[in-house]
């Protein structure tokens, strides 16, 4: 069943807001990525800034600037489950809003949760989403080309669309879903709407080539490195009885080991291991120390890679 456009998006969110700022600040190891994405988004919002820069450094607006600003405003976030795709997609608007001093609105659409029930439902969902967003942003760009606000359309859990590439089992409806997405993002580019579409998928290899070809950027998110695990664990466990050496040992033990040839994901650490450590210490009425951390680690195994070697 498809609801009216009020119920189309799970929950829209306006940036800047303090809770998004806290979530953004809690991310580790992604500063470069976020900086790159924000700069790209800012150039779409206000192309005059980058034109001014080109004039200053090249004496003119060189054609390369057009190549940048004409790109389809589509970011594809790929990678295993629990590596930060949804989190970054959901808080990127906050980073853009604070950097550009512009209001940003997030429109989240989850295809797995809502788009797979009935035949053709995903297609209708996508078509409506693009219609609604087009109506909302069609007047957001001023005559000088500068936009007064930005929309971020998040197509999360887009694996249903990604399956389309598997031609053998390709259903007519799947192709229609991909076509609705292509029509939507092409429309946004042609109308120069200040709307950024972010598509998240666990299965990049299966993503329709026509979608991949249009993407301004394809970011493959990975499991955290030793340093990133240590940074996250330090941030969460600061004030406990774990010493820096204990944290480092924990970061090491949550990396690739003989027992598990893949490291823990961000969500393994943040949503499973650390909360379990807290519960264990709390139940025993003692402080969190390395003994408890080790004990919990033993029984909290990392998530298996979704499709090892396929990305
Ligand atoms: N770089 C990061 N730093 C800190 N926490 C992270 C990071 N990336 C992801 N997380 C946390 O891991 C969990 C899973 O992230 P999520 O974005 O839902 O994964 P995905 O969408 O890739 O499956 C969330 O609680 C998120 O806050
Ligand atoms: Mg996700």
PDB file of N, CA, C and O in Angstrom, residues 263-309:
ATOM      1  N   UNK A 263      37.788  -7.983  10.402  1.00  0.00           N
ATOM      2  CA  UNK A 263      37.728  -7.212  11.639  1.00  0.00           C
ATOM      3  C   UNK A 263      36.283  -6.898  12.020  1.00  0.00           C
ATOM      4  O   UNK A 263      35.354  -7.132  11.252  1.00  0.00           O
ATOM      5  N   UNK A 264      36.103  -6.377  13.211  1.00  0.00           N
ATOM      6  CA  UNK A 264      34.785  -5.936  13.677  1.00  0.00           C
ATOM      7  C   UNK A 264      34.368  -4.709  12.868  1.00  0.00           C
ATOM      8  O   UNK A 264      35.203  -3.911  12.456  1.00  0.00           O
ATOM      9  N   UNK A 265      33.068  -4.571  12.631  1.00  0.00           N
ATOM     10  CA  UNK A 265      32.568  -3.375  11.948  1.00  0.00           C
ATOM     11  C   UNK A 265      32.366  -2.270  12.985  1.00  0.00           C
ATOM     12  O   UNK A 265      32.420  -2.526  14.194  1.00  0.00           O
ATOM     13  N   UNK A 266      32.081  -1.059  12.504  1.00  0.00           N
ATOM     14  CA  UNK A 266      31.760   0.028  13.429  1.00  0.00           C
ATOM     15  C   UNK A 266      30.562  -0.359  14.286  1.00  0.00           C
ATOM     16  O   UNK A 266      30.529  -0.099  15.476  1.00  0.00           O
ATOM     17  N   UNK A 267      29.564  -0.971  13.661  1.00  0.00           N
ATOM     18  CA  UNK A 267      28.390  -1.285  14.474  1.00  0.00           C
ATOM     19  C   UNK A 267      28.657  -2.447  15.427  1.00  0.00           C
ATOM     20  O   UNK A 267      28.089  -2.483  16.508  1.00  0.00           O
ATOM     21  N   UNK A 268      29.540  -3.383  15.062  1.00  0.00           N
ATOM     22  CA  UNK A 268      29.909  -4.439  16.012  1.00  0.00           C
ATOM     23  C   UNK A 268      30.472  -3.815  17.289  1.00  0.00           C
ATOM     24  O   UNK A 268      30.192  -4.267  18.397  1.00  0.00           O
ATOM     25  N   UNK A 269      31.300  -2.776  17.107  1.00  0.00           N
ATOM     26  CA  UNK A 269      31.931  -2.145  18.260  1.00  0.00           C
ATOM     27  C   UNK A 269      30.941  -1.277  19.031  1.00  0.00           C
ATOM     28  O   UNK A 269      30.841  -1.358  20.251  1.00  0.00           O
ATOM     29  N   UNK A 270      30.209  -0.503  18.272  1.00  0.00           N
ATOM     30  CA  UNK A 270      29.418   0.543  18.908  1.00  0.00           C
ATOM     31  C   UNK A 270      28.054   0.065  19.399  1.00  0.00           C
ATOM     32  O   UNK A 270      27.524   0.571  20.373  1.00  0.00           O
ATOM     33  N   UNK A 271      27.473  -0.893  18.697  1.00  0.00           N
ATOM     34  CA  UNK A 271      26.132  -1.317  19.066  1.00  0.00           C
ATOM     35  C   UNK A 271      26.125  -2.667  19.767  1.00  0.00           C
ATOM     36  O   UNK A 271      25.121  -3.053  20.335  1.00  0.00           O
ATOM     37  N   UNK A 272      27.236  -3.403  19.719  1.00  0.00           N
ATOM     38  CA  UNK A 272      27.246  -4.712  20.376  1.00  0.00           C
ATOM     39  C   UNK A 272      28.318  -4.803  21.446  1.00  0.00           C
ATOM     40  O   UNK A 272      28.005  -4.931  22.619  1.00  0.00           O
ATOM     41  N   UNK A 273      29.587  -4.720  21.057  1.00  0.00           N
ATOM     42  CA  UNK A 273      30.650  -4.966  22.026  1.00  0.00           C
ATOM     43  C   UNK A 273      30.601  -3.994  23.215  1.00  0.00           C
ATOM     44  O   UNK A 273      30.529  -4.423  24.375  1.00  0.00           O
ATOM     45  N   UNK A 274      30.645  -2.715  22.938  1.00  0.00           N
ATOM     46  CA  UNK A 274      30.720  -1.740  24.032  1.00  0.00           C
ATOM     47  C   UNK A 274      29.463  -1.768  24.921  1.00  0.00           C
ATOM     48  O   UNK A 274      29.592  -1.834  26.152  1.00  0.00           O
ATOM     49  N   UNK A 275      28.261  -1.791  24.347  1.00  0.00           N
ATOM     50  CA  UNK A 275      27.084  -1.892  25.221  1.00  0.00           C
ATOM     51  C   UNK A 275      27.087  -3.166  26.073  1.00  0.00           C
ATOM     52  O   UNK A 275      26.681  -3.138  27.243  1.00  0.00           O
ATOM     53  N   UNK A 276      27.567  -4.276  25.508  1.00  0.00           N
ATOM     54  CA  UNK A 276      27.627  -5.526  26.265  1.00  0.00           C
ATOM     55  C   UNK A 276      28.636  -5.422  27.411  1.00  0.00           C
ATOM     56  O   UNK A 276      28.419  -5.975  28.496  1.00  0.00           O
ATOM     57  N   UNK A 277      29.732  -4.729  27.166  1.00  0.00           N
ATOM     58  CA  UNK A 277      30.738  -4.518  28.208  1.00  0.00           C
ATOM     59  C   UNK A 277      30.107  -3.714  29.357  1.00  0.00           C
ATOM     60  O   UNK A 277      30.272  -4.032  30.538  1.00  0.00           O
ATOM     61  N   UNK A 278      29.350  -2.701  28.985  1.00  0.00           N
ATOM     62  CA  UNK A 278      28.682  -1.865  29.999  1.00  0.00           C
ATOM     63  C   UNK A 278      27.720  -2.717  30.827  1.00  0.00           C
ATOM     64  O   UNK A 278      27.747  -2.694  32.069  1.00  0.00           O
ATOM     65  N   UNK A 279      26.895  -3.508  30.146  1.00  0.00           N
ATOM     66  CA  UNK A 279      25.924  -4.343  30.854  1.00  0.00           C
ATOM     67  C   UNK A 279      26.608  -5.337  31.788  1.00  0.00           C
ATOM     68  O   UNK A 279      26.169  -5.536  32.924  1.00  0.00           O
ATOM     69  N   UNK A 280      27.694  -5.943  31.297  1.00  0.00           N
ATOM     70  CA  UNK A 280      28.392  -6.953  32.097  1.00  0.00           C
ATOM     71  C   UNK A 280      28.947  -6.330  33.378  1.00  0.00           C
ATOM     72  O   UNK A 280      28.780  -6.877  34.475  1.00  0.00           O
ATOM     73  N   UNK A 281      29.587  -5.169  33.240  1.00  0.00           N
ATOM     74  CA  UNK A 281      30.172  -4.521  34.418  1.00  0.00           C
ATOM     75  C   UNK A 281      29.067  -4.048  35.368  1.00  0.00           C
ATOM     76  O   UNK A 281      29.178  -4.189  36.599  1.00  0.00           O
ATOM     77  N   UNK A 282      28.012  -3.536  34.799  1.00  0.00           N
ATOM     78  CA  UNK A 282      26.886  -3.039  35.604  1.00  0.00           C
ATOM     79  C   UNK A 282      26.244  -4.168  36.398  1.00  0.00           C
ATOM     80  O   UNK A 282      25.967  -4.034  37.592  1.00  0.00           O
ATOM     81  N   UNK A 283      26.026  -5.310  35.736  1.00  0.00           N
ATOM     82  CA  UNK A 283      25.419  -6.453  36.427  1.00  0.00           C
ATOM     83  C   UNK A 283      26.275  -6.917  37.597  1.00  0.00           C
ATOM     84  O   UNK A 283      25.774  -7.315  38.631  1.00  0.00           O
ATOM     85  N   UNK A 284      27.605  -6.827  37.398  1.00  0.00           N
ATOM     86  CA  UNK A 284      28.501  -7.267  38.479  1.00  0.00           C
ATOM     87  C   UNK A 284      28.750  -6.157  39.492  1.00  0.00           C
ATOM     88  O   UNK A 284      29.429  -6.368  40.498  1.00  0.00           O
ATOM     89  N   UNK A 285      28.269  -4.963  39.179  1.00  0.00           N
ATOM     90  CA  UNK A 285      28.443  -3.840  40.097  1.00  0.00           C
ATOM     91  C   UNK A 285      29.888  -3.373  40.225  1.00  0.00           C
ATOM     92  O   UNK A 285      30.296  -2.854  41.261  1.00  0.00           O
ATOM     93  N   UNK A 286      30.662  -3.584  39.139  1.00  0.00           N
ATOM     94  CA  UNK A 286      32.082  -3.179  39.186  1.00  0.00           C
ATOM     95  C   UNK A 286      32.399  -2.235  38.022  1.00  0.00           C
ATOM     96  O   UNK A 286      31.572  -2.043  37.134  1.00  0.00           O
ATOM     97  N   UNK A 287      33.603  -1.661  38.069  1.00  0.00           N
ATOM     98  CA  UNK A 287      34.035  -0.773  36.989  1.00  0.00           C
ATOM     99  C   UNK A 287      34.393  -1.603  35.752  1.00  0.00           C
ATOM    100  O   UNK A 287      34.730  -2.786  35.861  1.00  0.00           O
ATOM    101  N   UNK A 288      34.325  -0.938  34.612  1.00  0.00           N
ATOM    102  CA  UNK A 288      34.746  -1.602  33.370  1.00  0.00           C
ATOM    103  C   UNK A 288      36.270  -1.705  33.372  1.00  0.00           C
ATOM    104  O   UNK A 288      36.964  -0.691  33.481  1.00  0.00           O
ATOM    105  N   UNK A 289      36.788  -2.929  33.311  1.00  0.00           N
ATOM    106  CA  UNK A 289      38.234  -3.112  33.223  1.00  0.00           C
ATOM    107  C   UNK A 289      38.558  -4.135  32.135  1.00  0.00           C
ATOM    108  O   UNK A 289      37.658  -4.635  31.457  1.00  0.00           O
ATOM    109  N   UNK A 290      39.842  -4.437  31.993  1.00  0.00           N
ATOM    110  CA  UNK A 290      40.255  -5.287  30.877  1.00  0.00           C
ATOM    111  C   UNK A 290      39.748  -6.720  31.037  1.00  0.00           C
ATOM    112  O   UNK A 290      39.519  -7.409  30.046  1.00  0.00           O
ATOM    113  N   UNK A 291      39.540  -7.159  32.256  1.00  0.00           N
ATOM    114  CA  UNK A 291      39.039  -8.528  32.466  1.00  0.00           C
ATOM    115  C   UNK A 291      37.628  -8.650  31.889  1.00  0.00           C
ATOM    116  O   UNK A 291      37.323  -9.572  31.116  1.00  0.00           O
ATOM    117  N   UNK A 292      36.783  -7.696  32.228  1.00  0.00           N
ATOM    118  CA  UNK A 292      35.410  -7.711  31.718  1.00  0.00           C
ATOM    119  C   UNK A 292      35.388  -7.534  30.202  1.00  0.00           C
ATOM    120  O   UNK A 292      34.678  -8.248  29.487  1.00  0.00           O
ATOM    121  N   UNK A 293      36.212  -6.632  29.719  1.00  0.00           N
ATOM    122  CA  UNK A 293      36.242  -6.375  28.275  1.00  0.00           C
ATOM    123  C   UNK A 293      36.608  -7.651  27.518  1.00  0.00           C
ATOM    124  O   UNK A 293      35.985  -8.000  26.514  1.00  0.00           O
ATOM    125  N   UNK A 294      37.598  -8.361  28.023  1.00  0.00           N
ATOM    126  CA  UNK A 294      38.050  -9.596  27.386  1.00  0.00           C
ATOM    127  C   UNK A 294      36.975 -10.680  27.396  1.00  0.00           C
ATOM    128  O   UNK A 294      36.756 -11.386  26.422  1.00  0.00           O
ATOM    129  N   UNK A 295      36.331 -10.776  28.543  1.00  0.00           N
ATOM    130  CA  UNK A 295      35.279 -11.774  28.737  1.00  0.00           C
ATOM    131  C   UNK A 295      34.128 -11.537  27.727  1.00  0.00           C
ATOM    132  O   UNK A 295      33.658 -12.464  27.072  1.00  0.00           O
ATOM    133  N   UNK A 296      33.741 -10.287  27.576  1.00  0.00           N
ATOM    134  CA  UNK A 296      32.649  -9.965  26.647  1.00  0.00           C
ATOM    135  C   UNK A 296      33.102 -10.181  25.200  1.00  0.00           C
ATOM    136  O   UNK A 296      32.358 -10.696  24.366  1.00  0.00           O
ATOM    137  N   UNK A 297      34.337  -9.817  24.939  1.00  0.00           N
ATOM    138  CA  UNK A 297      34.885  -9.968  23.591  1.00  0.00           C
ATOM    139  C   UNK A 297      34.796 -11.423  23.118  1.00  0.00           C
ATOM    140  O   UNK A 297      34.437 -11.696  21.970  1.00  0.00           O
ATOM    141  N   UNK A 298      35.104 -12.338  24.030  1.00  0.00           N
ATOM    142  CA  UNK A 298      35.053 -13.774  23.724  1.00  0.00           C
ATOM    143  C   UNK A 298      33.714 -14.201  23.128  1.00  0.00           C
ATOM    144  O   UNK A 298      33.656 -15.032  22.237  1.00  0.00           O
ATOM    145  N   UNK A 299      32.651 -13.652  23.669  1.00  0.00           N
ATOM    146  CA  UNK A 299      31.328 -14.100  23.232  1.00  0.00           C
ATOM    147  C   UNK A 299      30.648 -13.130  22.260  1.00  0.00           C
ATOM    148  O   UNK A 299      29.502 -13.299  21.886  1.00  0.00           O
ATOM    149  N   UNK A 300      31.355 -12.078  21.852  1.00  0.00           N
ATOM    150  CA  UNK A 300      30.782 -11.114  20.907  1.00  0.00           C
ATOM    151  C   UNK A 300      31.596 -11.151  19.622  1.00  0.00           C
ATOM    152  O   UNK A 300      32.604 -10.478  19.496  1.00  0.00           O
ATOM    153  N   UNK A 301      31.172 -11.960  18.709  1.00  0.00           N
ATOM    154  CA  UNK A 301      31.941 -12.149  17.469  1.00  0.00           C
ATOM    155  C   UNK A 301      31.568 -11.105  16.411  1.00  0.00           C
ATOM    156  O   UNK A 301      30.444 -10.594  16.410  1.00  0.00           O
ATOM    157  N   UNK A 302      32.495 -10.784  15.525  1.00  0.00           N
ATOM    158  CA  UNK A 302      32.196  -9.796  14.479  1.00  0.00           C
ATOM    159  C   UNK A 302      31.210 -10.333  13.440  1.00  0.00           C
ATOM    160  O   UNK A 302      31.118 -11.542  13.238  1.00  0.00           O
ATOM    161  N   UNK A 303      30.497  -9.433  12.820  1.00  0.00           N
ATOM    162  CA  UNK A 303      29.578  -9.795  11.739  1.00  0.00           C
ATOM    163  C   UNK A 303      30.384 -10.301  10.546  1.00  0.00           C
ATOM    164  O   UNK A 303      31.399  -9.716  10.171  1.00  0.00           O
ATOM    165  N   UNK A 304      29.909 -11.383   9.956  1.00  0.00           N
ATOM    166  CA  UNK A 304      30.541 -11.891   8.741  1.00  0.00           C
ATOM    167  C   UNK A 304      30.393 -10.892   7.604  1.00  0.00           C
ATOM    168  O   UNK A 304      29.347 -10.277   7.486  1.00  0.00           O
ATOM    169  N   UNK A 305      31.403 -10.774   6.741  1.00  0.00           N
ATOM    170  CA  UNK A 305      31.254  -9.880   5.591  1.00  0.00           C
ATOM    171  C   UNK A 305      30.039 -10.286   4.763  1.00  0.00           C
ATOM    172  O   UNK A 305      29.762 -11.469   4.602  1.00  0.00           O
ATOM    173  N   UNK A 306      29.339  -9.275   4.281  1.00  0.00           N
ATOM    174  CA  UNK A 306      28.104  -9.517   3.541  1.00  0.00           C
ATOM    175  C   UNK A 306      28.368 -10.284   2.252  1.00  0.00           C
ATOM    176  O   UNK A 306      27.677 -11.212   1.895  1.00  0.00           O
ATOM    177  N   UNK A 307      29.378  -9.866   1.548  1.00  0.00           N
ATOM    178  CA  UNK A 307      29.750 -10.598   0.337  1.00  0.00           C
ATOM    179  C   UNK A 307      31.255 -10.437   0.138  1.00  0.00           C
ATOM    180  O   UNK A 307      31.707  -9.624  -0.655  1.00  0.00           O
ATOM    181  N   UNK A 308      31.980 -11.225   0.898  1.00  0.00           N
ATOM    182  CA  UNK A 308      33.436 -11.093   0.913  1.00  0.00           C
ATOM    183  C   UNK A 308      34.001 -11.131  -0.501  1.00  0.00           C
ATOM    184  O   UNK A 308      33.661 -11.979  -1.299  1.00  0.00           O
ATOM    185  N   UNK A 309      34.851 -10.151  -0.796  1.00  0.00           N
ATOM    186  CA  UNK A 309      35.561 -10.164  -2.064  1.00  0.00           C
ATOM    187  C   UNK A 309      34.756  -9.717  -3.262  1.00  0.00           C
ATOM    188  O   UNK A 309      35.268  -9.687  -4.373  1.00  0.00           O
TER     189      UNK A 309
END
